[in-house]
Coordinates of C-alpha atoms (C1' of nucleotides) in Angstrom, one line a residue:
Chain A
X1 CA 0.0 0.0 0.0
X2 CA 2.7 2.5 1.1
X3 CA 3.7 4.0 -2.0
X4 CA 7.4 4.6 -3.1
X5 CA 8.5 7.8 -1.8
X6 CA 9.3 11.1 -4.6
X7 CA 12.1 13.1 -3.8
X8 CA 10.6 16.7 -2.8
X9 CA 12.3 19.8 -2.3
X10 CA 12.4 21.1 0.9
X11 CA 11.9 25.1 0.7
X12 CA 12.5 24.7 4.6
X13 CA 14.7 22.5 6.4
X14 CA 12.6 20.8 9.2
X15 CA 15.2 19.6 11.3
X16 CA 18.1 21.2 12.9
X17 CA 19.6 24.6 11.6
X18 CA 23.2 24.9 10.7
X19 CA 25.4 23.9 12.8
X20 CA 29.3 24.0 13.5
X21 CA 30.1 20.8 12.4
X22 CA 31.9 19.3 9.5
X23 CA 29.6 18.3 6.0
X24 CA 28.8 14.4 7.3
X25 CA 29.8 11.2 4.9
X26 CA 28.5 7.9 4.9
X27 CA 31.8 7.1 7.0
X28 CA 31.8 6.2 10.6
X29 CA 32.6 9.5 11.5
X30 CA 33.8 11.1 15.4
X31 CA 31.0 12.5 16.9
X32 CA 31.1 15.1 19.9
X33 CA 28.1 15.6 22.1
X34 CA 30.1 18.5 23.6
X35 CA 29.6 20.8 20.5
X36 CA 26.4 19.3 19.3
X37 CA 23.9 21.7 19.8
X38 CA 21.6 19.1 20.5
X39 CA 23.1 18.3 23.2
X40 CA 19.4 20.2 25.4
X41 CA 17.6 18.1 23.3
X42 CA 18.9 14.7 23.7
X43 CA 20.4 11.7 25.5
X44 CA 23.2 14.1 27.5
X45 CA 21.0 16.5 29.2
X46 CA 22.3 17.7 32.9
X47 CA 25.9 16.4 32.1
X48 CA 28.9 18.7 32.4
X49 CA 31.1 19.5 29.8
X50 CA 34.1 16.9 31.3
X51 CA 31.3 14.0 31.4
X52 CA 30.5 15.1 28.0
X53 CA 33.7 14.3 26.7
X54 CA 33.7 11.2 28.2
X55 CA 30.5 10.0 25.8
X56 CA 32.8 10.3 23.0
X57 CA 33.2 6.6 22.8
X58 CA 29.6 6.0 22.9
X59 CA 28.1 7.8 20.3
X60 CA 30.8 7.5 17.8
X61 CA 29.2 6.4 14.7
X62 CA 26.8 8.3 12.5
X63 CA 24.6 6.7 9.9
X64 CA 22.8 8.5 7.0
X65 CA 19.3 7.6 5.7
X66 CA 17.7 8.9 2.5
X67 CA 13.9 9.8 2.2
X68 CA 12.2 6.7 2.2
X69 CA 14.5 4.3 3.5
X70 CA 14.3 2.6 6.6
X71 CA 16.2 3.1 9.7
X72 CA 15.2 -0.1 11.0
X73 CA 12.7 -2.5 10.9
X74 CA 10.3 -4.6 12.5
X75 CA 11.8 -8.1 13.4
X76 CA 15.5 -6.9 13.0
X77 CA 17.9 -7.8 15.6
X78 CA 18.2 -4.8 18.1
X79 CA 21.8 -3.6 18.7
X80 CA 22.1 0.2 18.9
X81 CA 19.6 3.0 19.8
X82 CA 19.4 6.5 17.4
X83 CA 19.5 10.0 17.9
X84 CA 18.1 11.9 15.1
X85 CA 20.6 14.2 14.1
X86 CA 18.9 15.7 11.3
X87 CA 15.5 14.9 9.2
X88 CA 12.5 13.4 10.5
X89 CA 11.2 10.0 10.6
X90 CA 8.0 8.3 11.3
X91 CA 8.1 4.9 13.4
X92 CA 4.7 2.6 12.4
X93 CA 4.0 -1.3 13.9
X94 CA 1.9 -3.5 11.5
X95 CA -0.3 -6.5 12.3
X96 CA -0.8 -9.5 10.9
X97 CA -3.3 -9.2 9.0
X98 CA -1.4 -5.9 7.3
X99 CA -2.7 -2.6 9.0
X100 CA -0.2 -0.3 10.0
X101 CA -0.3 2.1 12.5
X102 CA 2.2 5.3 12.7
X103 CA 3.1 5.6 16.5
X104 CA 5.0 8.5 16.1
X105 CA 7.1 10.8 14.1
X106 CA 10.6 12.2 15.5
X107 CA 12.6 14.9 14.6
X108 CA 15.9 16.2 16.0
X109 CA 17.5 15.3 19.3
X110 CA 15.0 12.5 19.9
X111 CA 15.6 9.1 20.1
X112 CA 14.5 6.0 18.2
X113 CA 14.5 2.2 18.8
X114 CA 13.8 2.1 22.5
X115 CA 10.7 -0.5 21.7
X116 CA 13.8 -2.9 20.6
X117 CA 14.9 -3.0 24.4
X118 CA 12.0 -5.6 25.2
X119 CA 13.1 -8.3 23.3
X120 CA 16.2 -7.6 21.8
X121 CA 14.3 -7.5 18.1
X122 CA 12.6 -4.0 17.3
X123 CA 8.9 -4.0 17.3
X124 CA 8.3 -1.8 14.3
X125 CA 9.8 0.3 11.6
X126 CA 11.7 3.7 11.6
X127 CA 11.2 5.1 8.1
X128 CA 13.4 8.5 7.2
X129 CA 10.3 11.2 5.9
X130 CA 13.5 13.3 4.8
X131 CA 16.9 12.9 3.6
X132 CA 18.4 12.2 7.2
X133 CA 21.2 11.6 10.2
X134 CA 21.7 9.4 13.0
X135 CA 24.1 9.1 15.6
X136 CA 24.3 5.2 16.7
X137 CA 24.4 4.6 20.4
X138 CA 25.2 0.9 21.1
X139 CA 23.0 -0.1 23.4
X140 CA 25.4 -2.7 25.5
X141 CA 28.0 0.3 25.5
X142 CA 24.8 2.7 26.7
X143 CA 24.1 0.4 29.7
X144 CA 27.4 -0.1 30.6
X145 CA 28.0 3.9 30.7
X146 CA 24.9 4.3 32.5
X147 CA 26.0 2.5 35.1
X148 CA 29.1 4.5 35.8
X149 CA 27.1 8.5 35.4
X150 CA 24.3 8.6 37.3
X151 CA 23.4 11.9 36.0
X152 CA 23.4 10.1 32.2
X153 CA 21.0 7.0 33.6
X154 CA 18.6 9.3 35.4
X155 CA 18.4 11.0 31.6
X156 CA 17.5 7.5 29.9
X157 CA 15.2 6.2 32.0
X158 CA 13.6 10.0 32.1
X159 CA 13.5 9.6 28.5
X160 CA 11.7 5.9 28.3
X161 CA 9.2 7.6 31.1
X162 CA 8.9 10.5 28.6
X163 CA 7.9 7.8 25.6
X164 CA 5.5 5.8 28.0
X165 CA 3.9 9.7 28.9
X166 CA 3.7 10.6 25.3
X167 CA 1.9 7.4 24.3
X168 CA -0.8 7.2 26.8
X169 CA -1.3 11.2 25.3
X170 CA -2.1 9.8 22.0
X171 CA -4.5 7.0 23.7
X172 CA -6.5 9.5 25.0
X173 CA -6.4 11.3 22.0
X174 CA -7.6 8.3 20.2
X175 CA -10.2 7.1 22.2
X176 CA -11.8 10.3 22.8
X177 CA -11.3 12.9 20.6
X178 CA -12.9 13.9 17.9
X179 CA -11.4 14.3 13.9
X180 CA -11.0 18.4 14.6
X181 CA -9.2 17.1 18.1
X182 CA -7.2 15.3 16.9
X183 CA -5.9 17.3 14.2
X184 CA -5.7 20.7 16.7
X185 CA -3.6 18.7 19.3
X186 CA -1.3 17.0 16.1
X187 CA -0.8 20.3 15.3
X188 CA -0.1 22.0 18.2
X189 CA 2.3 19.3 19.7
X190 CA 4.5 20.1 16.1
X191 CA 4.3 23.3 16.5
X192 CA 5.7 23.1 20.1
X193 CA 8.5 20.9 19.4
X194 CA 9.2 22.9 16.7
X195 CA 9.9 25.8 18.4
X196 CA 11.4 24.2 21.2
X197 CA 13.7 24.1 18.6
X198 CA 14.0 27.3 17.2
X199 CA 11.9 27.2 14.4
X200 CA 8.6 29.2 14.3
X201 CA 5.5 28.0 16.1
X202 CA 3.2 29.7 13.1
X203 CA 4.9 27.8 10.2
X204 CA 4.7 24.3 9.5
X205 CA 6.2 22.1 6.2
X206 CA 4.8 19.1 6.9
X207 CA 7.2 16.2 5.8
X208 CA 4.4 13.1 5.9
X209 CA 1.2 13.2 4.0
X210 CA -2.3 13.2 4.7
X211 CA -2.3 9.0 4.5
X212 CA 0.2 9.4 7.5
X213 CA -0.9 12.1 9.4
X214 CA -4.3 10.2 9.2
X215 CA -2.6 6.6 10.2
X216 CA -1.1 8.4 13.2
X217 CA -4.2 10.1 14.0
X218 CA -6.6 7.0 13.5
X219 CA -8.1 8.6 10.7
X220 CA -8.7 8.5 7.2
X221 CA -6.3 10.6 4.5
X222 CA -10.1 11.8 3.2
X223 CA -10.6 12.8 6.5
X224 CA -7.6 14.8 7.4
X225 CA -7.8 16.8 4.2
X226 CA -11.2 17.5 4.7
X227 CA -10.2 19.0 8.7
X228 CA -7.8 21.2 7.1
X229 CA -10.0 22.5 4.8
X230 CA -12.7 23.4 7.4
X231 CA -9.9 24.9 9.5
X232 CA -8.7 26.8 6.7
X233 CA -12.8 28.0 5.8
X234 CA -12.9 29.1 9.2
X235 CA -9.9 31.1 9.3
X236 CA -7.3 29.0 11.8
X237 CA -5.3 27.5 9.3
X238 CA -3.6 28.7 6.3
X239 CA -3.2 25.4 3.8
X240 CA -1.0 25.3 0.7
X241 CA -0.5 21.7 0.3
X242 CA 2.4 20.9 3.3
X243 CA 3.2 24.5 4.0
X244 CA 0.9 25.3 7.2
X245 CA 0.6 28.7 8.7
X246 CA -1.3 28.9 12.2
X247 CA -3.4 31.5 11.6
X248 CA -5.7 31.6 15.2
X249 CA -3.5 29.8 18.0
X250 CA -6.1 30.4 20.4
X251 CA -8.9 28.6 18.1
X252 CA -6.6 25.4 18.2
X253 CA -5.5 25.3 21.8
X254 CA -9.5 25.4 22.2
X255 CA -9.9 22.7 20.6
X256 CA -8.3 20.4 22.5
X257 CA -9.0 21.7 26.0
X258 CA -12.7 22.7 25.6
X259 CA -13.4 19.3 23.5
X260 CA -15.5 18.1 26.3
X261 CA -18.3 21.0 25.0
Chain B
X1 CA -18.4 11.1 36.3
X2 CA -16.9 8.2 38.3
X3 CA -19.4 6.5 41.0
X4 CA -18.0 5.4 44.5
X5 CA -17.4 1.6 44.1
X6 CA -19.8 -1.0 46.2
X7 CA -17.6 -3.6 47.5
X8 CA -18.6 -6.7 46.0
X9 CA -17.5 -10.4 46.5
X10 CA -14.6 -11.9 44.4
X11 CA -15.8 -14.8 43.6
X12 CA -12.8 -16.3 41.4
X13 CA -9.3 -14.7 43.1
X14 CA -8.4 -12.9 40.1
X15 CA -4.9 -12.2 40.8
X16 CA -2.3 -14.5 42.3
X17 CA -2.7 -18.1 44.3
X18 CA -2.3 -18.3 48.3
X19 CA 1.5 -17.7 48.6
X20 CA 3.3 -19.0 51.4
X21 CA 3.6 -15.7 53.2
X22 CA 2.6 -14.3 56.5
X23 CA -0.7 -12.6 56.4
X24 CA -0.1 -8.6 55.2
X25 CA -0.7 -6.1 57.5
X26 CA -1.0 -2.2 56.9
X27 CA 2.4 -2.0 58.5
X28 CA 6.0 -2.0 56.8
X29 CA 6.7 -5.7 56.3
X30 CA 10.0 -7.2 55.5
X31 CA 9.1 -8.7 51.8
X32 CA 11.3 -11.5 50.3
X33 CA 11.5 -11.5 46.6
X34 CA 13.7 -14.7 46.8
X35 CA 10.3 -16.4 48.3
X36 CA 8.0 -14.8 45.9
X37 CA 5.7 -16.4 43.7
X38 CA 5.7 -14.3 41.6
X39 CA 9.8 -13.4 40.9
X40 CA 9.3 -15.0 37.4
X41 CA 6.6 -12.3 36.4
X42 CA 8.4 -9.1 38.2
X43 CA 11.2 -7.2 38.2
X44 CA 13.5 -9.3 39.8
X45 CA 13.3 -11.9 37.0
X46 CA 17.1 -13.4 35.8
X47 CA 18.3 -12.4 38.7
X48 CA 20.0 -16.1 41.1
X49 CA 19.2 -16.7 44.2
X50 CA 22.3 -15.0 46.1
X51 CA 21.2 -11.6 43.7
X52 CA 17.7 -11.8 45.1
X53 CA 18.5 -11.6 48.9
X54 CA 20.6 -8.8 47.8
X55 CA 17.4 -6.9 47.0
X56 CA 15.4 -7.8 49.8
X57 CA 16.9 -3.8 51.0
X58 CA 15.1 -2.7 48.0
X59 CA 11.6 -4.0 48.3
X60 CA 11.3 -3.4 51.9
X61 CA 7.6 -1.8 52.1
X62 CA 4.3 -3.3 51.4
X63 CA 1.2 -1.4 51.0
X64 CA -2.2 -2.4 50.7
X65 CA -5.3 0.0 48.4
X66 CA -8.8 -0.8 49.2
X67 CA -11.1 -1.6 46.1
X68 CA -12.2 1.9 44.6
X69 CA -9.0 3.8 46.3
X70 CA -6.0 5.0 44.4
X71 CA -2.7 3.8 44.9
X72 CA -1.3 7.4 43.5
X73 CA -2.8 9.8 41.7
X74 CA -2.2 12.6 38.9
X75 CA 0.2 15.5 39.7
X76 CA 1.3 13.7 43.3
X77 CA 5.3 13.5 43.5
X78 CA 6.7 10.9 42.5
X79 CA 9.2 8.7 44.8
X80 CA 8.7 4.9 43.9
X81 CA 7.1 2.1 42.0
X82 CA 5.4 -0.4 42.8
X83 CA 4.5 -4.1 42.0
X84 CA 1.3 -5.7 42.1
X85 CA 1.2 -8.3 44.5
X86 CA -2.1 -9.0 44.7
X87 CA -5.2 -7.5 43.2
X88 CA -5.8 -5.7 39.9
X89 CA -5.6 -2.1 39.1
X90 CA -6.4 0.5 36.5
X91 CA -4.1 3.7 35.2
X92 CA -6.1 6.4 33.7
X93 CA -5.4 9.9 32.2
X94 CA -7.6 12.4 32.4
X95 CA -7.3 15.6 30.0
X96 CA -7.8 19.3 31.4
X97 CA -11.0 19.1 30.1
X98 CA -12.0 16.6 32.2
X99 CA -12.1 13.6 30.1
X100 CA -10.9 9.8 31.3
X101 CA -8.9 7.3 29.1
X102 CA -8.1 4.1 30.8
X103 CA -4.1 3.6 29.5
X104 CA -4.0 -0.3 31.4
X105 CA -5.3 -3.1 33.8
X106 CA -2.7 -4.4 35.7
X107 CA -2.9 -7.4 37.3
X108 CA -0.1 -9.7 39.6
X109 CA 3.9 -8.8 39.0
X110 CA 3.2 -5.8 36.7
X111 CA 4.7 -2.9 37.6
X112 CA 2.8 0.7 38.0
X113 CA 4.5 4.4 38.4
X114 CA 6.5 4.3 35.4
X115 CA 4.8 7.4 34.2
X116 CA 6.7 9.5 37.3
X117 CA 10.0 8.8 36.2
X118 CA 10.0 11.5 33.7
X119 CA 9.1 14.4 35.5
X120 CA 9.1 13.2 39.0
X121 CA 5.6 13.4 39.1
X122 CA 3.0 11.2 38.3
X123 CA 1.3 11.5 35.2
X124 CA -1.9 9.0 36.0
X125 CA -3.7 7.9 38.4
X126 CA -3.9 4.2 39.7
X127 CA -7.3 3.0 41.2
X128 CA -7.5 -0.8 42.8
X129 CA -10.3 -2.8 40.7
X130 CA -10.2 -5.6 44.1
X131 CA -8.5 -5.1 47.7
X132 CA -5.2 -5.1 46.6
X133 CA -1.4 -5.3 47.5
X134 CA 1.6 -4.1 46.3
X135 CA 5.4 -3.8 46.6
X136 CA 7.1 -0.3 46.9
X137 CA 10.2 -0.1 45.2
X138 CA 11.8 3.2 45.8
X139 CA 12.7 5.0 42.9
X140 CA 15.9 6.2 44.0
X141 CA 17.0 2.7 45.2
X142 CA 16.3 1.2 42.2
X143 CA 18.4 3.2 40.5
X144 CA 21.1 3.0 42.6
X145 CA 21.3 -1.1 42.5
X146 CA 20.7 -1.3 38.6
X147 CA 23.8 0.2 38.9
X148 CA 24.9 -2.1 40.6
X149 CA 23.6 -5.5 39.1
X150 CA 23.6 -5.5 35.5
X151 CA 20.7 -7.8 35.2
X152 CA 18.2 -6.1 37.0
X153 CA 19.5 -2.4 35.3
X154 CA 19.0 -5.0 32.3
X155 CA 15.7 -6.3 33.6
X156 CA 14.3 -2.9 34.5
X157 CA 15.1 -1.5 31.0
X158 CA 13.0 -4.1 29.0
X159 CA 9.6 -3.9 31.6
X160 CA 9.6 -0.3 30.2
X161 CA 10.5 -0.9 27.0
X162 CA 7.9 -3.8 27.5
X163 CA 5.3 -0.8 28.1
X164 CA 6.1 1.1 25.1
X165 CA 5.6 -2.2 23.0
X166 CA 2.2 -2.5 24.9
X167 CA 1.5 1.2 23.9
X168 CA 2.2 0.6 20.5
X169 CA 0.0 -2.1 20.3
X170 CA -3.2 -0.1 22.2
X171 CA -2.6 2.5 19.6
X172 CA -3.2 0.0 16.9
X173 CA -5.8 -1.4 18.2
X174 CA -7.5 2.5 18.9
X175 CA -6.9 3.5 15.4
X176 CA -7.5 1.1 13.4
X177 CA -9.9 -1.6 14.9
X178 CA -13.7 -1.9 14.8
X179 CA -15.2 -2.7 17.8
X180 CA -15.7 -6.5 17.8
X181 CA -11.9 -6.9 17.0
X182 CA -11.4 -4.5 20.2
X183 CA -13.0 -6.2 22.3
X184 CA -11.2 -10.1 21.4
X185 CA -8.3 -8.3 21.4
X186 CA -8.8 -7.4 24.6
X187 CA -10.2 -10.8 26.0
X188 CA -7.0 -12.8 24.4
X189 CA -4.7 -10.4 26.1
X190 CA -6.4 -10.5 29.4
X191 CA -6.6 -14.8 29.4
X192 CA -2.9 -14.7 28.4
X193 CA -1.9 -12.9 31.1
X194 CA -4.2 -14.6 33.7
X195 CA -2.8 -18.1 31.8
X196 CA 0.7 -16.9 32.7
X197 CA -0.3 -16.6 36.1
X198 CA -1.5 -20.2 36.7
X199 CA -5.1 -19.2 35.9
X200 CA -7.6 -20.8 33.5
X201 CA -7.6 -19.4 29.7
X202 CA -11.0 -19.8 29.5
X203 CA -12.8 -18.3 32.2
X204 CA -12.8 -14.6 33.4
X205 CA -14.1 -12.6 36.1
X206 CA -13.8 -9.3 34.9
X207 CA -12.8 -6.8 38.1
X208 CA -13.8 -3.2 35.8
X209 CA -17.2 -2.1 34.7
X210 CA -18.1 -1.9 31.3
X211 CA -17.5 1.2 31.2
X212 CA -14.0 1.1 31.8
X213 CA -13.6 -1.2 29.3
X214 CA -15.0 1.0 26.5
X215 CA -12.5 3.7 27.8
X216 CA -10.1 1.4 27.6
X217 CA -10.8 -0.1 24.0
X218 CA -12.5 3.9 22.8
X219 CA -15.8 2.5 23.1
X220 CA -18.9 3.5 25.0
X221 CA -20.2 0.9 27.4
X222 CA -23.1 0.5 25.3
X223 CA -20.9 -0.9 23.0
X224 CA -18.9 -2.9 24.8
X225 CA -22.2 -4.5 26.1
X226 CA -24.5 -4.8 22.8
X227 CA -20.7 -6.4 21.5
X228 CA -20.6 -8.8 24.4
X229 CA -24.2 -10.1 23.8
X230 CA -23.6 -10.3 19.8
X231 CA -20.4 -12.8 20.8
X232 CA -23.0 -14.3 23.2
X233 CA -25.3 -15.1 20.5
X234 CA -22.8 -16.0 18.3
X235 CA -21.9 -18.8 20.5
X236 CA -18.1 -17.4 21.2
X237 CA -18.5 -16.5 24.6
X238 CA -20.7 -16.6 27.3
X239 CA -21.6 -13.9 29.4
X240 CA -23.3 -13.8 32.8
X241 CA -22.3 -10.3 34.4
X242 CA -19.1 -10.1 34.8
X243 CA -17.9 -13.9 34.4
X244 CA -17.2 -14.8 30.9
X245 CA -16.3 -17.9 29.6
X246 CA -14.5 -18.0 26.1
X247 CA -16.5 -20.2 24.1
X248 CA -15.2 -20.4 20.6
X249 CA -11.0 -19.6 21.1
X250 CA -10.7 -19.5 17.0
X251 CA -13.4 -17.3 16.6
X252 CA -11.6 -14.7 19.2
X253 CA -8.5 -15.1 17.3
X254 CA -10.0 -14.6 14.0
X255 CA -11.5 -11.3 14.5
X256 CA -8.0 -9.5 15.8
X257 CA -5.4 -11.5 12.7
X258 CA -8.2 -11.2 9.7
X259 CA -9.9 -8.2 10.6
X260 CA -8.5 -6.6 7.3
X261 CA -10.8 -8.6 5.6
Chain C
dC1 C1' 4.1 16.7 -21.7
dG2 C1' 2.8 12.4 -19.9
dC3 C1' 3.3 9.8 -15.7
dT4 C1' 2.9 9.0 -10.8
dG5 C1' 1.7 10.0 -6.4
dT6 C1' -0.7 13.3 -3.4
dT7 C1' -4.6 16.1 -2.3
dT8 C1' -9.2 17.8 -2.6
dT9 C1' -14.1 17.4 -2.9
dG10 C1' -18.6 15.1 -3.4
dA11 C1' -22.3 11.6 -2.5
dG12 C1' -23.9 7.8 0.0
dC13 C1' -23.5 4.7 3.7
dG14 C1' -22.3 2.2 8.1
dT15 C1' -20.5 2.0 12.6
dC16 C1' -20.8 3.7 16.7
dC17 C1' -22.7 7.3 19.7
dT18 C1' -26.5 9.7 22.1
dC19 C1' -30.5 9.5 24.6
dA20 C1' -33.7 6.9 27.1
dA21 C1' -36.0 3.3 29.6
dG22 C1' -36.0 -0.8 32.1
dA23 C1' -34.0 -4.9 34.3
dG24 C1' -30.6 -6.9 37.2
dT25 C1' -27.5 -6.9 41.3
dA26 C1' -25.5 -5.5 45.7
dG27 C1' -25.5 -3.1 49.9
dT28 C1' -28.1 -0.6 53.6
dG29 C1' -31.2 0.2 57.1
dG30 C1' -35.7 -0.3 59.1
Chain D
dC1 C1' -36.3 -10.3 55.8
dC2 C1' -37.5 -7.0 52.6
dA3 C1' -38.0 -2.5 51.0
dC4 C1' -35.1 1.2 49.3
dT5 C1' -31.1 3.1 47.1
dA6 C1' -27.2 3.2 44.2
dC7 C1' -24.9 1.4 40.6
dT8 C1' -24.3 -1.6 36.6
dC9 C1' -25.8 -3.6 32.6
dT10 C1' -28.9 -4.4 28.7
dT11 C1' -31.6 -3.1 24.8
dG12 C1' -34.0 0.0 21.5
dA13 C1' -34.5 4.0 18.3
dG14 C1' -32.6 7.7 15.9
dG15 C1' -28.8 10.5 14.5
dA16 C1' -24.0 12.0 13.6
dC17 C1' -19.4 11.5 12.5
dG18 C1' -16.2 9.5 9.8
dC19 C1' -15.6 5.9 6.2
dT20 C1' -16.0 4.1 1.4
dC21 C1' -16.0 4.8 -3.3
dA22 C1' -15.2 7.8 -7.0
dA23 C1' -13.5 11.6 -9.8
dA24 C1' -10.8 15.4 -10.7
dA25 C1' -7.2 18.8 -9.7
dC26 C1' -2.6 19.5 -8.4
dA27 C1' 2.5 19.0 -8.1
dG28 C1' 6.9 17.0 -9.1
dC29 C1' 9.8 14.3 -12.2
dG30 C1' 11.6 11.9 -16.1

DNA sequence: CGCTGTTTTGAGCGTCCTCAAGAGTAGTGG
DNA sequence: CCACTACTCTTGAGGACGCTCAAAACAGCG
């Protein structure tokens, strides 16, 4: 069903802005947390800049993915966790009988795989929306670490707590909201991690389509495009295809909090 | 919205069989996970026998909730988990808008509070379905023997990677199942467990209210009951109240692996 | 410019929800 | 012991929201 991915231009990069690192290669290549400025973001929040320098053997690889690849996938043999670096990905688990279900999308300075920690095998597939980065994290190196900072343990596990958090949010959101719900609180949670890291909280290029958005959501594509449209009748939205421009802030954050009405 | 619970027999012990403990008090009791029952199901599990009297400084407190009290609620700090001994529970979000999801049952060696690791506050609350008991496991403890022992830091990662798997799942099920395949889903997942637990895979007593089901599976209890009685007529289960017997095993497993069709 | 994949929009339909009434069950107190 | 209350569960009728099917517009690419 999932069609094979075109190669779009991306008028704005979605991700992580320039940064003051060399151009990356498909090489293993050093990697310093230190001067990554996602260092806020991701696995080595609260450390100091000496502990810092002491992850240098842990995340020391960095892997590329091109739009439409995968990362990982379900049933592969877990080894190594991933910190998006830059580009965005979508993670989806499948059934038996062939549904899929997107269970999130992740952009920069978030991590990816921790669903493989249960059984050694991951549980469903990472899938780049955007010409991407990783850095790879062994997991056996990551426990072993973790045992010797405190500071860098207390971060994972915050961080698996975080997932768990997030996930009973979209449950809720799926059980009891409504199509314009769901789409309002989609929305407004992008926005939100968008700025958080330093990108505008008005303007949005999406990079996943309606069929996506709408698998995530537990809707239909139809149904999706048909939300924006009545947002964009009413004056909230701004729709040109992907590019999305909050035009009422206060009209979405109503939507998800006064929903009970 | 949420009645005061009646007490009500329980007919069929839902959780776990007599144990050769002492009789539990309301008072701290010293708590053996070497002599638990249950150390295959729970946190301690890979752990030898020398390990296990290591931890007995770890899971030093029990606590017992009455049916229809909560074990910890939304917002309240956050300082330990805790492991279900006896009895059966239910985590629930609620949204500012005052609207209820049930995010789990858990039943005998499950482990509830993982939410409050990543903010040090709890992000659910946890209600006793059945006079329950439980084991508190100190947060900061915990983390300080994972450190320690690799196989319970090892152990402790995969019961919440275990949770993100089952969240993963949940969200499946909420976004793209119809109610029938809902429901069996639900029913095969809840006789596993109790199957795991030394109980019959056949025959339920169910310790929530049909309501809670429906928020559970996104239904409304008038759903989840007109869907019991059509499995009823259909000769798949039977239904008397809350005791169920699964009729037809096939049938159940039919509607959750070919429900695409 | 044709091809492919994505998005929009319409019409009709189905599943599940809402509203409502009544039956069943448990617990309480006279 | 039985009425009385509170809660849960069942069942029906009607309606709404989102889905299905379908066609056409749009955008990017070879």
């Amino acid at each position: 069903m999932q069609a094979k991915r075109q190669t779009m231009p991306t008028p704005t990069p979605f991700a992580a802005p320039a940064r003051n690192c060399p151009d990356m290669t498909l090489e293993p290549l050093k990697v310093a947390c230190a001067s990554c400025n996602l260092r806020e973001l991701c696995l080595p929040v609260g450390l100091n800049v000496h502990d810092l320098s002491r992850l240098d053997g842990l995340v020391a690889k960095r892997r590329t993915v091109q739009r439409g690849d995968h990362l990982f996938r379900n049933g592969e043999r877990f080894e190594a966790l991933y910190a998006v670096r830059t580009g965005f990905f979508k993670t989806c688990v499948n059934s038996e009988d062939g549904r899929d279900q997107v269970t999130g999308f992740q952009m920069a300075g978030e991590l990816l795989g921790l669903d493989g920690i249960s059984s050694d095998h991951h549980h469903c597939d990472a899938v780049a929306l955007e010409d991407s980065s990783v850095c790879v994290i062994p997991y056996s190196q990551l426990e072993e670490l973790s045992r010797e900072f405190t500071v860098l343990q207390h971060q994972f596990h915050k961080i698996m707590s975080r997932e768990i958090v997030r996930d009973h949010g979209v449950m809720l959101l799926l059980g009891n909201m409504r199509a314009e719900e769901r789409l309002a609180a989609f929305l407004l949670n992008l926005t939100q991690r968008l700025q958080a890291r330093g990108f505008s909280a008005s303007s949005v290029v999406l990079r996943m389509t309606r069929e996506e958005i709408g698998s995530y959501l537990g809707l239909k594509l139809e149904t999706v495009s048909r939300t924006f449209s009545k947002f964009q009748e009413e004056g909230v939205l701004d729709v040109k295809q992907r590019q999305i421009t909050v035009l009422d802030l206060q009209a979405l954050q109503g939507l998800v909090s006064n929903a009970a009405c």
